Coordinates of C-alpha atoms in Angstrom, one line a residue:
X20 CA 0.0 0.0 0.0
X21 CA 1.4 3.5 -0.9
X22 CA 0.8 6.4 1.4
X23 CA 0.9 10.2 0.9
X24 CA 3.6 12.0 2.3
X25 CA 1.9 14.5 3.7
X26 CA -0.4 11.9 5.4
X27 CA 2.3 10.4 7.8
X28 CA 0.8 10.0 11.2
X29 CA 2.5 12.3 14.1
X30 CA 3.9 8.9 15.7
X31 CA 5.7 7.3 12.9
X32 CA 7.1 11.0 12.3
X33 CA 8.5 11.2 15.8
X34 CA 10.1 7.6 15.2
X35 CA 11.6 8.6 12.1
X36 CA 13.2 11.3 13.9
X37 CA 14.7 8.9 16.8
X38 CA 16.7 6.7 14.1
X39 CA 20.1 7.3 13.2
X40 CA 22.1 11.2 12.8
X41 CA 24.5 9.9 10.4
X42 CA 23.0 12.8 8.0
X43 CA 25.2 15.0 10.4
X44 CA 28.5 13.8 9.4
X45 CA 27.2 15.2 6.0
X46 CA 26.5 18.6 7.7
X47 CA 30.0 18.9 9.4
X48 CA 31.9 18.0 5.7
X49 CA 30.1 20.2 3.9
X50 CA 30.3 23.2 6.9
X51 CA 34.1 22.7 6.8
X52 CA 34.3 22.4 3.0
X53 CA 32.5 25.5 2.2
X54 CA 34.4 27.4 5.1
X55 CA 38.0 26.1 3.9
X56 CA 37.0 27.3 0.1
X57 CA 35.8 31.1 1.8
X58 CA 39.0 30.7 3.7
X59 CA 40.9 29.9 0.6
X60 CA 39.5 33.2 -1.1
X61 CA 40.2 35.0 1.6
X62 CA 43.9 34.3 2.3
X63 CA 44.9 37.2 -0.1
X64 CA 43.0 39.5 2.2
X65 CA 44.6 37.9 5.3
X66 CA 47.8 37.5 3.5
X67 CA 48.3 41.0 2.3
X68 CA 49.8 42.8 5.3
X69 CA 52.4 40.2 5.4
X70 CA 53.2 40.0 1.9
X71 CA 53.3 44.4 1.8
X72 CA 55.3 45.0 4.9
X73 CA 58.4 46.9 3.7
X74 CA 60.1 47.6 6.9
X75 CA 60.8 43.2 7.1
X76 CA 62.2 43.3 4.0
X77 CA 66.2 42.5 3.4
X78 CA 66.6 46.1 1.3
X79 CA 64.5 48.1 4.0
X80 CA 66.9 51.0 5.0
X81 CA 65.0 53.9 7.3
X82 CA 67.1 56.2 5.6
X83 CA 67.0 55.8 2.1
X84 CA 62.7 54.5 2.7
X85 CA 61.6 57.8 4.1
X86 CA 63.5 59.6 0.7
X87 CA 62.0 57.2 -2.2
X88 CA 60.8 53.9 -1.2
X89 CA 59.7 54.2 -4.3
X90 CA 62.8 53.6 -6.0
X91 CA 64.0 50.5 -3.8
X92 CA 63.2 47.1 -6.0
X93 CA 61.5 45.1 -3.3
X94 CA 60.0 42.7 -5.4
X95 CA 63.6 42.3 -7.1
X96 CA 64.6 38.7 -9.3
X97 CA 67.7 38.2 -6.9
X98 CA 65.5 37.7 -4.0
X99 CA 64.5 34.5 -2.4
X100 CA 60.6 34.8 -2.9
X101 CA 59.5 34.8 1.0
X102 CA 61.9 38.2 0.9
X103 CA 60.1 39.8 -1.7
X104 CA 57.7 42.7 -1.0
X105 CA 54.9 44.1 -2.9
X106 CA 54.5 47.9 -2.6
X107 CA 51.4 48.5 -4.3
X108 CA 49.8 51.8 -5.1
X109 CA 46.2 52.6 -4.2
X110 CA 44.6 51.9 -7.3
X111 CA 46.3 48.5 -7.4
X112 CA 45.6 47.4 -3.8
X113 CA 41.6 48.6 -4.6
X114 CA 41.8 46.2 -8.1
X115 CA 43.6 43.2 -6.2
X116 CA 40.4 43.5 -3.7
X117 CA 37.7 44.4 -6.2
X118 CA 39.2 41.4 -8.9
X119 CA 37.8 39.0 -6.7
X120 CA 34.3 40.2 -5.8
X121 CA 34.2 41.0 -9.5
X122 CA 34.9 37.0 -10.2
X123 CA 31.7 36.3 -8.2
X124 CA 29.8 38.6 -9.9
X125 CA 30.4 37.4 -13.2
X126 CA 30.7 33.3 -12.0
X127 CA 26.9 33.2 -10.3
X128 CA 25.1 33.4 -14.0
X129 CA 28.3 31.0 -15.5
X130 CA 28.5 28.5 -12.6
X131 CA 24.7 28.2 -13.2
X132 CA 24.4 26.7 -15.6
X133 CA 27.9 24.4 -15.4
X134 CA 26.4 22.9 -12.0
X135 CA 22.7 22.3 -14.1
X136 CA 24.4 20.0 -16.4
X137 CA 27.0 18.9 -14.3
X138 CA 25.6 18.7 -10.9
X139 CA 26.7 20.4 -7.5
X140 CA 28.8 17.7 -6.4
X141 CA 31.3 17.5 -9.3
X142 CA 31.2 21.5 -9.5
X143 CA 31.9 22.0 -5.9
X144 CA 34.7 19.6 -6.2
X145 CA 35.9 21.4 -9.4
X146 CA 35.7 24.8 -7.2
X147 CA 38.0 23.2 -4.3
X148 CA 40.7 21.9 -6.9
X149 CA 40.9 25.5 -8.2
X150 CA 41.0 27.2 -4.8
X151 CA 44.1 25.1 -3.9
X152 CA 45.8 25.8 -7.5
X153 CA 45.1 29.8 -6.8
X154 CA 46.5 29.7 -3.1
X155 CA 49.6 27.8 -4.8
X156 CA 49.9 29.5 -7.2
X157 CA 49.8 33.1 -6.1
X158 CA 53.2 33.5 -4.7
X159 CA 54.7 33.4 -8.0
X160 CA 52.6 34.9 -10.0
X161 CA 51.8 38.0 -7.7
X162 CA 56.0 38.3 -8.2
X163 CA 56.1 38.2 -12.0
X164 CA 53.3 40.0 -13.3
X165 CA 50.4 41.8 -11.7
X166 CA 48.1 41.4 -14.3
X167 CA 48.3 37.5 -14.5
X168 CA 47.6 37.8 -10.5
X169 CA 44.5 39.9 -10.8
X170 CA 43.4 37.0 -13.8
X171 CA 43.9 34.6 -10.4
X172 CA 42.0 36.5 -8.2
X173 CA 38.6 36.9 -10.3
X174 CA 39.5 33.1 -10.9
X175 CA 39.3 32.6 -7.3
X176 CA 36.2 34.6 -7.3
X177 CA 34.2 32.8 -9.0
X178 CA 34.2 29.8 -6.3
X179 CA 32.9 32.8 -4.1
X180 CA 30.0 32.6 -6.3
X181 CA 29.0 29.2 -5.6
X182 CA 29.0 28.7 -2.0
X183 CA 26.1 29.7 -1.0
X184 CA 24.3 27.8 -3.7
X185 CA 26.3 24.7 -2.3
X186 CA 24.8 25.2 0.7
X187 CA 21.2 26.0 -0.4
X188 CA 21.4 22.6 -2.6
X189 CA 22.6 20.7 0.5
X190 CA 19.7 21.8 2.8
X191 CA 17.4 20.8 -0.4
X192 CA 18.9 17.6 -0.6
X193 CA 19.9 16.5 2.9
X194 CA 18.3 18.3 5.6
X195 CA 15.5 16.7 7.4
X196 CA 12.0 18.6 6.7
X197 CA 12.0 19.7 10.4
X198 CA 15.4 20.7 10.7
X199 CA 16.1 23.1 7.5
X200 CA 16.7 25.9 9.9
X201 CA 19.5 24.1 12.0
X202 CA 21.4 23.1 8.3
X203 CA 21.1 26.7 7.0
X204 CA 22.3 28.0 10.1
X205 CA 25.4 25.7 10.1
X206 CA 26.0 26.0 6.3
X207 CA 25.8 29.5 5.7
X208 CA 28.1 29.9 9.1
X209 CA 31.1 29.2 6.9
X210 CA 31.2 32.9 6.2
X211 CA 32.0 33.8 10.1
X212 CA 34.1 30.9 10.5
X213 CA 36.4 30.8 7.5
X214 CA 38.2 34.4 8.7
X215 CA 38.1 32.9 12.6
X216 CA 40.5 30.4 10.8
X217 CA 42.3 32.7 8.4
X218 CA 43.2 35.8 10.1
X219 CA 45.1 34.1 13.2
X220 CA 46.4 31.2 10.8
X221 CA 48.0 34.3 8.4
X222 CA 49.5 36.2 11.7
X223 CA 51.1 33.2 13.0
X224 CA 52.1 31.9 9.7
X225 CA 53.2 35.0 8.2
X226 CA 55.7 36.0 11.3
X227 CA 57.1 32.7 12.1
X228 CA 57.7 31.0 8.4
X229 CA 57.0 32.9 5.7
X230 CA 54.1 35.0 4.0
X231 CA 54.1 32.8 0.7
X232 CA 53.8 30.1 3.7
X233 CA 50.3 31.4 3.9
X234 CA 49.3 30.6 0.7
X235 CA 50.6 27.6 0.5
X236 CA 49.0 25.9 3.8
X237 CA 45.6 27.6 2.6
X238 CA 46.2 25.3 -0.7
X239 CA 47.4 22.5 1.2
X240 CA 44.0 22.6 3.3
X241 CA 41.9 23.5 0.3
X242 CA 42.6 20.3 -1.2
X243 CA 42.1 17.9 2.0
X244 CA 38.6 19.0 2.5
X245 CA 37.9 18.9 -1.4
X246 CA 39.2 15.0 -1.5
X247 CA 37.1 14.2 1.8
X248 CA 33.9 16.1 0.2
X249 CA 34.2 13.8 -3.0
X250 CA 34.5 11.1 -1.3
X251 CA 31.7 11.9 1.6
X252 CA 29.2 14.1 -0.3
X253 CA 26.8 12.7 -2.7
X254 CA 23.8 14.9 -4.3
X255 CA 21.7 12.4 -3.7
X256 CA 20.9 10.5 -0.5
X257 CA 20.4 7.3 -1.9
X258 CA 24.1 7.3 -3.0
X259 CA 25.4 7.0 0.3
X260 CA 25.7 3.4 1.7
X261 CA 26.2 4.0 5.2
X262 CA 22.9 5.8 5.5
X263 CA 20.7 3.5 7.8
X264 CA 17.0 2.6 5.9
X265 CA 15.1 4.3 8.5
X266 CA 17.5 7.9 8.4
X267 CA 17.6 7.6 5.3
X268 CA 13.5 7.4 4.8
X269 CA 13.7 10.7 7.2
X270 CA 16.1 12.5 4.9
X271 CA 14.2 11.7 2.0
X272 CA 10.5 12.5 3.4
X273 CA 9.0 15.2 1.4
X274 CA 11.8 15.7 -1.5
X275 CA 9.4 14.4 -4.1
X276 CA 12.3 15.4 -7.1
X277 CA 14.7 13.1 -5.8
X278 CA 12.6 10.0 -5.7
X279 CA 11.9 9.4 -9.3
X280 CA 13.5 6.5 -10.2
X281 CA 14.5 7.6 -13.6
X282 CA 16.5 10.7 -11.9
X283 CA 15.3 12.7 -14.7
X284 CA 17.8 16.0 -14.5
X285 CA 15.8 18.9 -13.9
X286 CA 15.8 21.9 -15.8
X287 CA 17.2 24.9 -14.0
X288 CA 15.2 27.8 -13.3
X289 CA 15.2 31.1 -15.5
X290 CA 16.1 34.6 -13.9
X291 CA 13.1 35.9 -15.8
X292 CA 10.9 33.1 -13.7
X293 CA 12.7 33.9 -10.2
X294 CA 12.5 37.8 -11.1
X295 CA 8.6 38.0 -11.8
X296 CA 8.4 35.7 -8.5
X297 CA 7.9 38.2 -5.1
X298 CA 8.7 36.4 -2.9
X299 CA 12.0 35.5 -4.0
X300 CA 12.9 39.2 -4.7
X301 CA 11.8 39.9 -1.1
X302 CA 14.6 37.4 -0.6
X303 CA 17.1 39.0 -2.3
X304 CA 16.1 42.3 -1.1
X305 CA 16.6 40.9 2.1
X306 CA 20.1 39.5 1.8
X307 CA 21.3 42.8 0.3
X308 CA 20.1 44.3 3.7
X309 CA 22.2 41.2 5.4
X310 CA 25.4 42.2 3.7
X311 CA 25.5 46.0 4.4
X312 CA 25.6 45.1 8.1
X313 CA 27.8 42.2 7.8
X314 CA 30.5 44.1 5.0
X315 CA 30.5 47.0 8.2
X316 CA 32.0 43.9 10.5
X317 CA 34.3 42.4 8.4
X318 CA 35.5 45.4 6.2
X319 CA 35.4 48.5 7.9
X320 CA 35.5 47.5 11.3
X321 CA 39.1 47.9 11.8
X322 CA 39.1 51.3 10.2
X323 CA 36.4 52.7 12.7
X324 CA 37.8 51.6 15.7
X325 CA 41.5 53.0 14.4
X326 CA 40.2 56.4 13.4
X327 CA 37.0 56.8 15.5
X328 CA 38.1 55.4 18.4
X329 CA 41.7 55.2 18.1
X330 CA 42.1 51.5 19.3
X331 CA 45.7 50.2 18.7
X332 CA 46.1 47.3 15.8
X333 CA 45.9 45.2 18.8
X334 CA 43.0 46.1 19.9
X335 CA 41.5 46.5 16.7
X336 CA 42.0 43.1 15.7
X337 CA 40.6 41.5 18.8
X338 CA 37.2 43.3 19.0
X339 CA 36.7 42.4 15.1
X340 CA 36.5 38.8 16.3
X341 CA 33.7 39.5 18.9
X342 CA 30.6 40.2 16.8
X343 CA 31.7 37.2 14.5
X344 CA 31.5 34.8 16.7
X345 CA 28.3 35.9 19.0
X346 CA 26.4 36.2 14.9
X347 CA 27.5 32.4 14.5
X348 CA 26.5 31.2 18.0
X349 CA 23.0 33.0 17.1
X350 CA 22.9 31.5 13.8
X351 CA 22.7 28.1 15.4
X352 CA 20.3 28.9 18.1
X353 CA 17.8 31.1 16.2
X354 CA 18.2 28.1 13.5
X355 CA 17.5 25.2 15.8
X356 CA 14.8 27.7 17.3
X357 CA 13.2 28.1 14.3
X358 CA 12.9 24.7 13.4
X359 CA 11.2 24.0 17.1
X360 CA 8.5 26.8 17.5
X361 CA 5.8 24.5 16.0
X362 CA 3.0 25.9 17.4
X363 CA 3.5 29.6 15.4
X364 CA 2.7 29.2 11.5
X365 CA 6.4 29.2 9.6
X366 CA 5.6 32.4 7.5
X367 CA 5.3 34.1 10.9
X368 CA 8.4 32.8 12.6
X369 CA 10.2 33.9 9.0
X370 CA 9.2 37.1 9.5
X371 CA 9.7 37.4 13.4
X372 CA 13.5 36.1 12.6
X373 CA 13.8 38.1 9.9
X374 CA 12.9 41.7 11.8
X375 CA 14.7 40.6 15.3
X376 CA 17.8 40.8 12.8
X377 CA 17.5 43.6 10.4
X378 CA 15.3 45.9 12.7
X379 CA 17.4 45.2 15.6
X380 CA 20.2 45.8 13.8
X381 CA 19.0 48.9 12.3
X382 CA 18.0 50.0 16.0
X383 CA 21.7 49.8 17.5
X384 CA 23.0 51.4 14.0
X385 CA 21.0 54.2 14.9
X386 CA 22.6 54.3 18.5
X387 CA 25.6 54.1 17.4
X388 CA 25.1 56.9 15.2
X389 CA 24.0 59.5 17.7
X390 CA 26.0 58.4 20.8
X391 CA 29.6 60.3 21.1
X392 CA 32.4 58.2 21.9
X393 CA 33.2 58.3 26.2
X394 CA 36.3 56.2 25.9
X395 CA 33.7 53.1 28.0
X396 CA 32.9 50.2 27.0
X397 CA 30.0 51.0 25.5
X398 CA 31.7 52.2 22.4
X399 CA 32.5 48.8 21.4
X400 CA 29.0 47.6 22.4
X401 CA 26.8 49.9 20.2
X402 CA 28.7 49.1 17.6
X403 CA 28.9 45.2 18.4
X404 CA 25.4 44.9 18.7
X405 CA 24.2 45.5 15.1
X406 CA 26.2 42.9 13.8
X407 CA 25.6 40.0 16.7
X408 CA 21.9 40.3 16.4
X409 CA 21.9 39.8 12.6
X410 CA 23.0 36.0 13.5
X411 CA 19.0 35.7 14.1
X412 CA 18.1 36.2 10.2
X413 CA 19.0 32.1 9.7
X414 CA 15.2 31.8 11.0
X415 CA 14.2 34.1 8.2
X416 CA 15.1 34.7 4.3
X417 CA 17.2 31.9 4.1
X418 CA 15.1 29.5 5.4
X419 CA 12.3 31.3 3.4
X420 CA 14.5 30.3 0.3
X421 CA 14.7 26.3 0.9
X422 CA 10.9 26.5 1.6
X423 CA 9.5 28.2 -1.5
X424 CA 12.2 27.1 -4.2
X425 CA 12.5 23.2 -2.9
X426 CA 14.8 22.0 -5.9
X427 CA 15.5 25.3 -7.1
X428 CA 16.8 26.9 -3.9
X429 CA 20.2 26.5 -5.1
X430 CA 19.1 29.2 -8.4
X431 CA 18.2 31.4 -5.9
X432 CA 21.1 31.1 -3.5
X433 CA 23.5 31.4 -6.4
X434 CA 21.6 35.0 -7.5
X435 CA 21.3 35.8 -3.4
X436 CA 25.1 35.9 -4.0
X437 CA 25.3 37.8 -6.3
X438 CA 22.6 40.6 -5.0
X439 CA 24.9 40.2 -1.8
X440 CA 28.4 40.8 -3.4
X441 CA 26.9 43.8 -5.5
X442 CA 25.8 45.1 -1.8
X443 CA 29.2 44.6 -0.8
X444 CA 30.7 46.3 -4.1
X445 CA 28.1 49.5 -3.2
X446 CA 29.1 49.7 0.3
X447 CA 32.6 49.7 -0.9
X448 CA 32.6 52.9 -2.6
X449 CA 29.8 54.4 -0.1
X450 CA 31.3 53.9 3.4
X451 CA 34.8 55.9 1.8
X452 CA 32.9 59.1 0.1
X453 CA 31.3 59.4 3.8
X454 CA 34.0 59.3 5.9
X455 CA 37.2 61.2 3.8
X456 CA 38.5 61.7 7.5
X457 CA 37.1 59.1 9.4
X458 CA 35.4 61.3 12.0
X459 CA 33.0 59.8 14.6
X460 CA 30.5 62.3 12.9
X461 CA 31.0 60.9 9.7
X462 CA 30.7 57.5 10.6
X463 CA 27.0 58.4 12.7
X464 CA 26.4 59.1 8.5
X465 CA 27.0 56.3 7.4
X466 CA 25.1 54.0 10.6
X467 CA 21.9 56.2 9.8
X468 CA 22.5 54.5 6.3
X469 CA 22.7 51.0 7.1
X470 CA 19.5 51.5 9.2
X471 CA 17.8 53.2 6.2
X472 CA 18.5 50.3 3.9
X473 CA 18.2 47.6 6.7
X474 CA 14.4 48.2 7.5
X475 CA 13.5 49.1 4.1
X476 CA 15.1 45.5 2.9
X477 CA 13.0 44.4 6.2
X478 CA 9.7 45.9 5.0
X479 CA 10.0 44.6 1.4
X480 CA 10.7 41.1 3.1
X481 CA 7.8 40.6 5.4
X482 CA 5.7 42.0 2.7
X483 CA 6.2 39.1 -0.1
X484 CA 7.1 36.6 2.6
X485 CA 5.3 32.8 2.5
X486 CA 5.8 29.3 3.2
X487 CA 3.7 27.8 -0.2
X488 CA 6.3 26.7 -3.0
X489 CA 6.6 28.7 -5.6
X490 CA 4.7 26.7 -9.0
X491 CA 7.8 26.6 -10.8
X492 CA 9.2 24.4 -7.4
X493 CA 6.5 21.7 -8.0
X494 CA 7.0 21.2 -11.9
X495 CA 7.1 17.6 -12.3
X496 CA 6.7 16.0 -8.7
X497 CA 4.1 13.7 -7.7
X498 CA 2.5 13.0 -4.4
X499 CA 3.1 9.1 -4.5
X500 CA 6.3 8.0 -4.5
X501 CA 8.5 5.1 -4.2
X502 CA 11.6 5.1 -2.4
X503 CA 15.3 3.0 -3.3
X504 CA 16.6 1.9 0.0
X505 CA 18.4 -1.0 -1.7
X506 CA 19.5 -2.8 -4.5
X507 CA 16.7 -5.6 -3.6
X508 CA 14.5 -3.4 -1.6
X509 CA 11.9 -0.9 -2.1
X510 CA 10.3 1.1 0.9
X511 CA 7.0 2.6 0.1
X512 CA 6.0 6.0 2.0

């Protein structure tokens, strides 16, 4: 006899739900792979203080730097390669930055369509091979020509550009129908975690071996989580042997697209289809208010604290890490939260998560804006605060995105990306006109700004938010289905 799905009694659901969590060894490869890739793209930014401090270098003389440094060859063919120094001018160092944000830009359309016909799991193992051969290669080519370095930086872009549709494919695919929140919160963590990894991993590297050392361990690790994600990660769960049959009728409850026996390939979704779709713009609208609060922590930061506050490096450095890590802790809580609060509909907790984050947020910005600086504690705090509380939007848009795209929530992770980096690419230029001296007045400018956008992006979200599937998410499932356990066995739902 073959049941419907949605016609599973409570008990046999709660049974389900007490057999087997190898699926989590699945969560934890994929949470590392994705955070070693981001880590991979980021060792340039991490890298770069190392690899441009003149006053380490072999020809640094104090006398002769403070007349020309221009005219000493630091990046000269007699010297060893972890002597060489890079002094680059401004519009350089703003290209080696902007190469690789440009790289994800142009990759989300590209990689599109490559993981369509290819699937995720070959293209995310493609992406990991290329990371490691840009971290190895970079050294070298940084010292012999800048242009074929800024050619390896939009190359190591374009992984960027992927990420976030690996993760939305793996929730699709993997995640449990009650725990999507918990996976999204752990996946798209790899953003927070990967620069907890890389920036005291480039310091300790970079003083006590070498700064091409930097690159070259970020390779090394690249390419160890790429061989254990082939050989762990499958796209689909049948694939995977050591999946017991009842987890592995848990994992598949409900993912209609994966059960037909033929494994048609799906066609991917048009932009022209996602863009005449509301909700899914509310989406994207919502991620872009995401980034500007998030870009503030990772970016600029440092700069605020050095010329609005006047923290030492030290210092500086430190405080960075704080609102990192409370946003991840939060990410997991508010996830696992969101996935528990059963007895309030799920387009309402979206939208609850969703404003908690991007109004709070909005709320301290504004703080922070008005408030003068004390020299207390509390001018870390206001400025902490807007960036901590955004780790509560895992209960919202993205978990909004699994819901109404199903098989298609890796089409719209892939253009969140890109809506996300062109936030980033905005802010870029904005935060810098605004703050020419880097005032505290200045700054209160460009808080007021992030509020502005935050609970516009907040407004436009709630509006279009719901938990139905889109129609273009239901093309071509079926309500009956039969599910491969074994070679010998079939387990009907």
């Amino acid at each position: 006899m073959t049941a419907k799905i949605d016609d599973i009694g409570s008990d046999s659901k709660k049974s389900l739900e007490k057999r087997g969590s190898r699926r989590f060894i699945i969560l934890l490869v994929s949470f590392f792979f994705l955070s070693f890739i981001h880590a991979g793209f980021l060792s340039y930014n991490c890298g770069y203080v190392a690899m441009s401090e003149l006053i380490t270098s072999p020809l640094y003389n104090e006398e002769t730097f403070s007349v020309n440094r221009s005219m000493i060859p630091w990046n000269a063919d007699h010297l060893s390669l972890s002597d060489r120094r890079f002094d680059f001018t401004p519009e350089e160092k703003g290209w080696s930055f902007a190469a690789g944000f440009a790289g994800a830009m142009f990759g989300v359309p590209i990689l599109g369509l490559m993981t369509a016909k290819w699937g995720m799991h070959r293209m995310m193992s493609g992406m990991g091979a290329m990371i490691a051969v840009t971290c190895f290669l970079l050294p070298y080519l940084v010292s012999i020509s800048f242009p074929l370095f800024l050619f390896l930086r939009f190359l190591s872009g374009t992984a960027l550009a992927i990420l976030f549709a690996a993760a939305g494919h793996v929730v699709s695919y993997w995640a449990p129908l009650n725990e999507r929140g918990l996976w999204i919160a752990v996946l798209s963590g790899h953003v927070e975690f990967s620069p907890f990894f890389s920036m005291p991993h480039a310091g300790l590297v970079g003083s006590e071996i070498s700064w091409p050392a930097i690159y070259y361990s970020h390779g090394v690790i690249a390419l160890l989580v790429t061989i254990l994600w082939i050989f762990v990660h499958k796209d689909d769960p049948r694939d995977v042997k050591w999946l017991k049959k009842e987890e592995l009728d848990r994992v598949m409850q409900g993912k209609f697209e994966l059960l037909n026996a033929k494994r048609e390939k799906q066609k991917p979704v048009s932009f022209l289809k996602l863009i005449k779709t509301p909700v899914v713009v509310g989406i994207w609208v919502a991620c872009i208010g995401y980034y500007f609060g998030v870009q503030f922590s990772i970016t600029f930061s440092l700069l605020y604290y050095s010329s609005a506050l006047h923290y030492s490096p030290i210092v500086c450095g430190f405080v960075t890490m704080i609102p990192l890590l409370i946003l991840l802790f939060l990410k997991l809580v508010t996830g696992h939260i969101s996935d528990r609060l059963t007895s309030i509909r799920e387009v309402t907790r979206m939208r609850i998560f969703n404003s908690i984050a991007l109004i709070g947020s909005a709320f301290f910005f504004l703080i922070a804006s008005f408030r003068q600086p004390d020299g207390s504690w509390m001018d870390v705090a206001v400025v902490v605060m807007p960036v901590c509380i955004l780790g509560c939007h895992s209960g919202g848009y993205p978990k909004c995105a699994v819901i109404v795209a199903r098989k298609h929530s890796a089409a719209v992770f892939s253009y969140m990306q890109l809506f996300g980096c062109g936030s980033l690419v905005a802010g870029a230029f904005m935060v810098p006109m605004l703050t020419p001296s880097g005032e505290h007045a200045e700054w209160g400018i460009v808080f007021r700004a992030y509020a502005v956008v935050m609970l516009v992006c907040n407004l436009v979200f709630c509006y279009t938010a719901t938990d139905k599937p889109c129609e273009w998410a239901l093309e071509k499932e079926t309500t009956e289905v039969e599910i491969s356990t074994s070679e010998n066995q079939t387990h009907k739902v």
